[in-house]
């Protein structure tokens, strides 16, 4: 069985603050993918990143960065200099390699960025 | 390029009614999925398909049926709507285990 835990239900920050969204996962699979999706108030799901369990290199994309630590089963997401447009629900997800049907989502973290 | 298109966007049903949620994708993806998202929860897989003519149950299939007669279309049918099926439904597609692309969702209320 696999499980994704996003312990932060809701986070509020003021614009330009940095914010980190936590994601902890459990799996017995030796190879897997980790994902982050963004769900803005309009409701659609937007793919942000996929990380292979073999690749523990951190990744940066503009103001977004991801910290994958296999030793602690964590895949945290940091937004630097947050903006109002970052307000959304963010989902972390896990999928064993080769089994597209077993994408397991966390319950999401609602990020509210205010002026 | 439309991606994944879901119709309708909103629907209200009475208990016991039936309906079909439509999903079509134009990316020639072989895999397609149906999820439901309940308030404050992540997405749960209802059914999925790895290609035309092949479907399989996900985590929460009870009360739903699907078919996949073409690569592009993957409709989800509710035969006897129940209040517990009030949810937001998302269709998604992918090429094998590549990241899934999601539709905009269908908000369904059953009263």
PDB file of C-alpha atoms in Angstrom:
ATOM      1  CA  UNK A   1       0.000   0.000   0.000  1.00  0.00           C
ATOM      2  CA  UNK A   2       1.135   3.511  -0.605  1.00  0.00           C
ATOM      3  CA  UNK A   3       0.322   6.721   1.129  1.00  0.00           C
ATOM      4  CA  UNK A   4       1.015  10.408   0.629  1.00  0.00           C
ATOM      5  CA  UNK A   5       0.737  12.765   3.581  1.00  0.00           C
ATOM      6  CA  UNK A   6       0.450  16.512   3.298  1.00  0.00           C
ATOM      7  CA  UNK A   7       0.172  17.517   6.918  1.00  0.00           C
ATOM      8  CA  UNK A   8      -0.340  21.214   6.204  1.00  0.00           C
ATOM      9  CA  UNK A   9      -4.007  21.680   5.439  1.00  0.00           C
ATOM     10  CA  UNK A  10      -3.799  25.409   4.868  1.00  0.00           C
ATOM     11  CA  UNK A  11      -1.001  27.986   4.797  1.00  0.00           C
ATOM     12  CA  UNK A  12      -1.368  31.749   4.637  1.00  0.00           C
ATOM     13  CA  UNK A  13       1.529  34.007   3.716  1.00  0.00           C
ATOM     14  CA  UNK A  14       2.007  37.598   2.702  1.00  0.00           C
ATOM     15  CA  UNK A  15       3.212  38.268  -0.802  1.00  0.00           C
ATOM     16  CA  UNK A  16       6.980  38.016  -1.268  1.00  0.00           C
ATOM     17  CA  UNK A  17       7.381  35.580   1.600  1.00  0.00           C
ATOM     18  CA  UNK A  18       8.957  32.208   0.916  1.00  0.00           C
ATOM     19  CA  UNK A  19       6.808  29.184   1.676  1.00  0.00           C
ATOM     20  CA  UNK A  20       7.492  25.446   1.816  1.00  0.00           C
ATOM     21  CA  UNK A  21       4.831  22.813   1.274  1.00  0.00           C
ATOM     22  CA  UNK A  22       5.635  19.484   2.872  1.00  0.00           C
ATOM     23  CA  UNK A  23       5.043  16.065   1.365  1.00  0.00           C
ATOM     24  CA  UNK A  24       5.881  12.750   3.013  1.00  0.00           C
ATOM     25  CA  UNK A  25       5.207   9.438   1.321  1.00  0.00           C
ATOM     26  CA  UNK A  26       5.159   5.736   2.084  1.00  0.00           C
ATOM     27  CA  UNK A  27       5.724   2.995  -0.445  1.00  0.00           C
ATOM     28  CA  UNK A  28       7.169  -0.494  -0.629  1.00  0.00           C
ATOM     29  CA  UNK A  29       8.120  -0.065  -4.251  1.00  0.00           C
ATOM     30  CA  UNK A  30      11.805   0.402  -4.974  1.00  0.00           C
ATOM     31  CA  UNK A  31      11.227   2.648  -7.969  1.00  0.00           C
ATOM     32  CA  UNK A  32       8.552   5.252  -8.235  1.00  0.00           C
ATOM     33  CA  UNK A  33       7.675   8.723  -9.425  1.00  0.00           C
ATOM     34  CA  UNK A  34       6.708  11.713  -7.330  1.00  0.00           C
ATOM     35  CA  UNK A  35       4.580  14.565  -8.624  1.00  0.00           C
ATOM     36  CA  UNK A  36       3.292  17.967  -7.675  1.00  0.00           C
ATOM     37  CA  UNK A  37       0.079  19.362  -9.146  1.00  0.00           C
ATOM     38  CA  UNK A  38      -1.457  22.807  -8.689  1.00  0.00           C
ATOM     39  CA  UNK A  39      -5.222  23.371  -8.507  1.00  0.00           C
ATOM     40  CA  UNK A  40      -6.022  27.095  -8.789  1.00  0.00           C
ATOM     41  CA  UNK A  41      -9.420  28.486  -7.739  1.00  0.00           C
ATOM     42  CA  UNK A  42     -10.714  27.856 -11.264  1.00  0.00           C
ATOM     43  CA  UNK A  43     -10.494  24.144 -10.466  1.00  0.00           C
ATOM     44  CA  UNK A  44      -8.304  22.595 -13.118  1.00  0.00           C
ATOM     45  CA  UNK A  45      -5.264  20.501 -12.236  1.00  0.00           C
ATOM     46  CA  UNK A  46      -1.946  21.724 -13.538  1.00  0.00           C
ATOM     47  CA  UNK A  47       1.091  19.450 -13.653  1.00  0.00           C
ATOM     48  CA  UNK A  48       4.177  21.051 -12.075  1.00  0.00           C
ATOM     49  CA  UNK A  49       6.873  18.403 -11.789  1.00  0.00           C
ATOM     50  CA  UNK A  50       7.656  14.694 -11.939  1.00  0.00           C
ATOM     51  CA  UNK A  51      10.661  13.268 -10.133  1.00  0.00           C
ATOM     52  CA  UNK A  52      12.046   9.732 -10.541  1.00  0.00           C
ATOM     53  CA  UNK A  53      13.085   7.991  -7.337  1.00  0.00           C
ATOM     54  CA  UNK A  54      16.522   7.423  -8.827  1.00  0.00           C
ATOM     55  CA  UNK A  55      17.114  11.128  -9.147  1.00  0.00           C
ATOM     56  CA  UNK A  56      17.603  12.895  -5.830  1.00  0.00           C
ATOM     57  CA  UNK A  57      18.907  16.073  -7.355  1.00  0.00           C
ATOM     58  CA  UNK A  58      16.968  19.113  -6.275  1.00  0.00           C
ATOM     59  CA  UNK A  59      15.264  21.019  -9.034  1.00  0.00           C
ATOM     60  CA  UNK A  60      14.634  24.702  -9.521  1.00  0.00           C
ATOM     61  CA  UNK A  61      12.242  26.247 -11.995  1.00  0.00           C
ATOM     62  CA  UNK A  62      11.980  29.986 -11.638  1.00  0.00           C
ATOM     63  CA  UNK A  63      10.526  30.725  -8.204  1.00  0.00           C
ATOM     64  CA  UNK A  64       9.721  27.040  -7.638  1.00  0.00           C
ATOM     65  CA  UNK A  65      12.105  24.504  -6.174  1.00  0.00           C
ATOM     66  CA  UNK A  66      11.755  20.937  -5.035  1.00  0.00           C
ATOM     67  CA  UNK A  67      13.740  19.071  -2.404  1.00  0.00           C
ATOM     68  CA  UNK A  68      13.632  15.280  -2.722  1.00  0.00           C
ATOM     69  CA  UNK A  69      15.118  13.336   0.177  1.00  0.00           C
ATOM     70  CA  UNK A  70      14.748   9.601  -0.128  1.00  0.00           C
ATOM     71  CA  UNK A  71      16.201   9.032   3.346  1.00  0.00           C
ATOM     72  CA  UNK A  72      13.252  10.820   4.927  1.00  0.00           C
ATOM     73  CA  UNK A  73      10.695   9.921   2.209  1.00  0.00           C
ATOM     74  CA  UNK A  74       9.990  13.560   1.591  1.00  0.00           C
ATOM     75  CA  UNK A  75       9.438  15.657  -1.516  1.00  0.00           C
ATOM     76  CA  UNK A  76       8.971  19.235  -0.383  1.00  0.00           C
ATOM     77  CA  UNK A  77       8.033  22.165  -2.582  1.00  0.00           C
ATOM     78  CA  UNK A  78       9.239  25.710  -1.968  1.00  0.00           C
ATOM     79  CA  UNK A  79       7.908  28.862  -3.556  1.00  0.00           C
ATOM     80  CA  UNK A  80      10.286  31.784  -3.296  1.00  0.00           C
ATOM     81  CA  UNK A  81       8.928  35.325  -3.197  1.00  0.00           C
ATOM     82  CA  UNK A  82       5.329  34.149  -3.301  1.00  0.00           C
ATOM     83  CA  UNK A  83       2.753  35.989  -5.391  1.00  0.00           C
ATOM     84  CA  UNK A  84      -1.011  36.255  -5.194  1.00  0.00           C
ATOM     85  CA  UNK A  85      -1.242  34.109  -8.336  1.00  0.00           C
ATOM     86  CA  UNK A  86       0.346  31.262  -6.382  1.00  0.00           C
ATOM     87  CA  UNK A  87      -2.840  30.954  -4.320  1.00  0.00           C
ATOM     88  CA  UNK A  88      -4.112  27.447  -4.997  1.00  0.00           C
ATOM     89  CA  UNK A  89      -4.376  23.965  -3.608  1.00  0.00           C
ATOM     90  CA  UNK A  90      -1.212  21.980  -4.186  1.00  0.00           C
ATOM     91  CA  UNK A  91      -1.240  18.207  -4.384  1.00  0.00           C
ATOM     92  CA  UNK A  92       1.663  15.850  -3.989  1.00  0.00           C
ATOM     93  CA  UNK A  93       1.279  12.422  -5.618  1.00  0.00           C
ATOM     94  CA  UNK A  94       3.135   9.115  -5.870  1.00  0.00           C
ATOM     95  CA  UNK A  95       3.132   6.451  -8.579  1.00  0.00           C
ATOM     96  CA  UNK A  96       5.103   3.193  -8.723  1.00  0.00           C
ATOM     97  CA  UNK A  97       7.143   2.965 -11.890  1.00  0.00           C
ATOM     98  CA  UNK A  98       5.274   1.185 -14.635  1.00  0.00           C
ATOM     99  CA  UNK A  99       1.856   1.315 -12.983  1.00  0.00           C
ATOM    100  CA  UNK A 100       0.051   4.388 -14.243  1.00  0.00           C
ATOM    101  CA  UNK A 101      -3.138   3.261 -12.579  1.00  0.00           C
ATOM    102  CA  UNK A 102      -1.721   3.635  -9.087  1.00  0.00           C
ATOM    103  CA  UNK A 103      -1.271   7.386  -8.830  1.00  0.00           C
ATOM    104  CA  UNK A 104      -1.939   8.183  -5.174  1.00  0.00           C
ATOM    105  CA  UNK A 105      -2.681  11.755  -4.191  1.00  0.00           C
ATOM    106  CA  UNK A 106      -2.223  13.505  -0.884  1.00  0.00           C
ATOM    107  CA  UNK A 107      -5.109  15.518   0.513  1.00  0.00           C
ATOM    108  CA  UNK A 108      -3.597  18.789  -0.648  1.00  0.00           C
ATOM    109  CA  UNK A 109      -2.348  22.003   0.941  1.00  0.00           C
ATOM    110  CA  UNK A 110      -4.314  25.181   0.374  1.00  0.00           C
ATOM    111  CA  UNK A 111      -1.954  28.142  -0.036  1.00  0.00           C
ATOM    112  CA  UNK A 112      -3.361  31.620   0.393  1.00  0.00           C
ATOM    113  CA  UNK A 113      -1.083  34.496  -0.594  1.00  0.00           C
ATOM    114  CA  UNK A 114      -2.284  37.952   0.380  1.00  0.00           C
ATOM    115  CA  UNK A 115      -1.033  41.459  -0.332  1.00  0.00           C
TER     116      UNK A 115
ATOM    117  CA  UNK B   1      -4.839  21.588 -29.312  1.00  0.00           C
ATOM    118  CA  UNK B   2      -7.715  21.149 -26.840  1.00  0.00           C
ATOM    119  CA  UNK B   3      -6.093  18.528 -24.559  1.00  0.00           C
ATOM    120  CA  UNK B   4      -8.650  16.780 -22.352  1.00  0.00           C
ATOM    121  CA  UNK B   5     -12.224  18.035 -22.709  1.00  0.00           C
ATOM    122  CA  UNK B   6     -14.956  17.184 -20.236  1.00  0.00           C
ATOM    123  CA  UNK B   7     -18.659  17.856 -20.599  1.00  0.00           C
ATOM    124  CA  UNK B   8     -20.771  19.017 -18.918  1.00  0.00           C
ATOM    125  CA  UNK B   9     -19.017  21.367 -16.504  1.00  0.00           C
ATOM    126  CA  UNK B  10     -21.891  21.343 -14.025  1.00  0.00           C
ATOM    127  CA  UNK B  11     -24.885  19.099 -13.508  1.00  0.00           C
ATOM    128  CA  UNK B  12     -27.572  18.559 -10.915  1.00  0.00           C
ATOM    129  CA  UNK B  13     -29.231  15.163 -10.798  1.00  0.00           C
ATOM    130  CA  UNK B  14     -32.065  13.714  -8.792  1.00  0.00           C
ATOM    131  CA  UNK B  15     -31.520  10.529  -6.813  1.00  0.00           C
ATOM    132  CA  UNK B  16     -31.992   7.516  -9.056  1.00  0.00           C
ATOM    133  CA  UNK B  17     -31.383   9.342 -12.333  1.00  0.00           C
ATOM    134  CA  UNK B  18     -28.654   8.260 -14.684  1.00  0.00           C
ATOM    135  CA  UNK B  19     -26.200  10.260 -16.735  1.00  0.00           C
ATOM    136  CA  UNK B  20     -22.993  10.026 -18.695  1.00  0.00           C
ATOM    137  CA  UNK B  21     -20.001  12.269 -18.162  1.00  0.00           C
ATOM    138  CA  UNK B  22     -18.155  12.737 -21.408  1.00  0.00           C
ATOM    139  CA  UNK B  23     -14.398  12.876 -21.798  1.00  0.00           C
ATOM    140  CA  UNK B  24     -12.381  13.197 -24.967  1.00  0.00           C
ATOM    141  CA  UNK B  25      -8.701  13.801 -25.601  1.00  0.00           C
ATOM    142  CA  UNK B  26      -6.888  14.779 -28.781  1.00  0.00           C
ATOM    143  CA  UNK B  27      -3.331  13.902 -27.761  1.00  0.00           C
ATOM    144  CA  UNK B  28      -3.493  10.283 -28.926  1.00  0.00           C
ATOM    145  CA  UNK B  29      -2.796   9.130 -25.374  1.00  0.00           C
ATOM    146  CA  UNK B  30      -3.268   5.434 -24.760  1.00  0.00           C
ATOM    147  CA  UNK B  31      -4.108   5.722 -21.053  1.00  0.00           C
ATOM    148  CA  UNK B  32      -7.220   7.438 -19.742  1.00  0.00           C
ATOM    149  CA  UNK B  33      -8.574   7.783 -16.201  1.00  0.00           C
ATOM    150  CA  UNK B  34     -11.564   8.932 -14.200  1.00  0.00           C
ATOM    151  CA  UNK B  35     -11.106  10.390 -10.726  1.00  0.00           C
ATOM    152  CA  UNK B  36     -13.426  11.892  -8.184  1.00  0.00           C
ATOM    153  CA  UNK B  37     -12.446  14.652  -5.781  1.00  0.00           C
ATOM    154  CA  UNK B  38     -14.452  15.056  -2.622  1.00  0.00           C
ATOM    155  CA  UNK B  39     -14.190  18.273  -0.559  1.00  0.00           C
ATOM    156  CA  UNK B  40     -10.858  18.597   1.222  1.00  0.00           C
ATOM    157  CA  UNK B  41      -9.578  15.361  -0.255  1.00  0.00           C
ATOM    158  CA  UNK B  42      -7.193  14.274  -2.931  1.00  0.00           C
ATOM    159  CA  UNK B  43      -8.295  12.532  -6.086  1.00  0.00           C
ATOM    160  CA  UNK B  44      -9.406   8.920  -5.994  1.00  0.00           C
ATOM    161  CA  UNK B  45      -9.286   6.716  -9.078  1.00  0.00           C
ATOM    162  CA  UNK B  46     -12.640   5.340 -10.246  1.00  0.00           C
ATOM    163  CA  UNK B  47     -11.740   3.539 -13.481  1.00  0.00           C
ATOM    164  CA  UNK B  48      -8.927   3.580 -15.961  1.00  0.00           C
ATOM    165  CA  UNK B  49      -8.154   2.323 -19.431  1.00  0.00           C
ATOM    166  CA  UNK B  50      -4.825   1.404 -21.009  1.00  0.00           C
ATOM    167  CA  UNK B  51      -6.196   1.386 -24.535  1.00  0.00           C
ATOM    168  CA  UNK B  52      -9.300   1.070 -26.670  1.00  0.00           C
ATOM    169  CA  UNK B  53     -11.403  -1.880 -25.573  1.00  0.00           C
ATOM    170  CA  UNK B  54      -9.627  -2.280 -22.234  1.00  0.00           C
ATOM    171  CA  UNK B  55     -10.920  -0.931 -18.927  1.00  0.00           C
ATOM    172  CA  UNK B  56     -10.253  -1.751 -15.303  1.00  0.00           C
ATOM    173  CA  UNK B  57     -11.434  -0.761 -11.859  1.00  0.00           C
ATOM    174  CA  UNK B  58      -9.650   1.732  -9.704  1.00  0.00           C
ATOM    175  CA  UNK B  59      -9.999   2.400  -6.004  1.00  0.00           C
ATOM    176  CA  UNK B  60     -13.681   3.476  -5.926  1.00  0.00           C
ATOM    177  CA  UNK B  61     -15.552   1.880  -8.883  1.00  0.00           C
ATOM    178  CA  UNK B  62     -18.891   1.055  -7.248  1.00  0.00           C
ATOM    179  CA  UNK B  63     -21.840   2.819  -8.842  1.00  0.00           C
ATOM    180  CA  UNK B  64     -19.996   3.655 -12.067  1.00  0.00           C
ATOM    181  CA  UNK B  65     -19.358   2.131 -15.458  1.00  0.00           C
ATOM    182  CA  UNK B  66     -17.034   3.045 -18.292  1.00  0.00           C
ATOM    183  CA  UNK B  67     -16.343   2.095 -21.861  1.00  0.00           C
ATOM    184  CA  UNK B  68     -13.475   2.798 -24.238  1.00  0.00           C
ATOM    185  CA  UNK B  69     -14.518   2.175 -27.803  1.00  0.00           C
ATOM    186  CA  UNK B  70     -12.034   4.648 -29.269  1.00  0.00           C
ATOM    187  CA  UNK B  71      -8.654   6.028 -28.233  1.00  0.00           C
ATOM    188  CA  UNK B  72     -10.123   9.506 -27.883  1.00  0.00           C
ATOM    189  CA  UNK B  73     -13.241   8.916 -25.776  1.00  0.00           C
ATOM    190  CA  UNK B  74     -13.727   7.560 -22.272  1.00  0.00           C
ATOM    191  CA  UNK B  75     -17.253   8.213 -20.971  1.00  0.00           C
ATOM    192  CA  UNK B  76     -18.225   7.587 -17.347  1.00  0.00           C
ATOM    193  CA  UNK B  77     -21.758   6.449 -16.621  1.00  0.00           C
ATOM    194  CA  UNK B  78     -23.724   6.731 -13.402  1.00  0.00           C
ATOM    195  CA  UNK B  79     -26.686   4.356 -13.560  1.00  0.00           C
ATOM    196  CA  UNK B  80     -28.568   5.136 -10.335  1.00  0.00           C
ATOM    197  CA  UNK B  81     -27.339   8.404  -8.919  1.00  0.00           C
ATOM    198  CA  UNK B  82     -26.910   8.536  -5.143  1.00  0.00           C
ATOM    199  CA  UNK B  83     -26.093  11.496  -2.871  1.00  0.00           C
ATOM    200  CA  UNK B  84     -22.713   9.909  -2.092  1.00  0.00           C
ATOM    201  CA  UNK B  85     -21.760  10.477  -5.717  1.00  0.00           C
ATOM    202  CA  UNK B  86     -21.887  14.239  -5.313  1.00  0.00           C
ATOM    203  CA  UNK B  87     -18.336  15.219  -6.179  1.00  0.00           C
ATOM    204  CA  UNK B  88     -16.087  16.836  -8.736  1.00  0.00           C
ATOM    205  CA  UNK B  89     -15.097  14.397 -11.456  1.00  0.00           C
ATOM    206  CA  UNK B  90     -11.857  14.665 -13.370  1.00  0.00           C
ATOM    207  CA  UNK B  91     -10.882  12.860 -16.511  1.00  0.00           C
ATOM    208  CA  UNK B  92      -7.199  12.523 -17.360  1.00  0.00           C
ATOM    209  CA  UNK B  93      -5.037  11.003 -20.044  1.00  0.00           C
ATOM    210  CA  UNK B  94      -1.408  10.105 -20.435  1.00  0.00           C
ATOM    211  CA  UNK B  95       1.028   8.334 -22.679  1.00  0.00           C
ATOM    212  CA  UNK B  96       1.832   5.277 -20.596  1.00  0.00           C
ATOM    213  CA  UNK B  97       3.320   6.418 -17.272  1.00  0.00           C
ATOM    214  CA  UNK B  98       4.079   9.952 -18.403  1.00  0.00           C
ATOM    215  CA  UNK B  99       2.441  12.748 -16.369  1.00  0.00           C
ATOM    216  CA  UNK B 100      -1.300  12.771 -16.619  1.00  0.00           C
ATOM    217  CA  UNK B 101      -3.092  15.669 -18.271  1.00  0.00           C
ATOM    218  CA  UNK B 102      -6.374  16.576 -16.617  1.00  0.00           C
ATOM    219  CA  UNK B 103      -9.602  18.037 -17.891  1.00  0.00           C
ATOM    220  CA  UNK B 104     -11.243  20.985 -16.156  1.00  0.00           C
ATOM    221  CA  UNK B 105     -13.603  18.788 -14.159  1.00  0.00           C
ATOM    222  CA  UNK B 106     -17.344  18.198 -13.915  1.00  0.00           C
ATOM    223  CA  UNK B 107     -19.076  19.374 -10.767  1.00  0.00           C
ATOM    224  CA  UNK B 108     -21.942  16.974 -10.059  1.00  0.00           C
ATOM    225  CA  UNK B 109     -24.585  17.426  -7.375  1.00  0.00           C
ATOM    226  CA  UNK B 110     -27.158  14.768  -6.577  1.00  0.00           C
ATOM    227  CA  UNK B 111     -30.183  15.866  -4.605  1.00  0.00           C
TER     228      UNK B 111
END
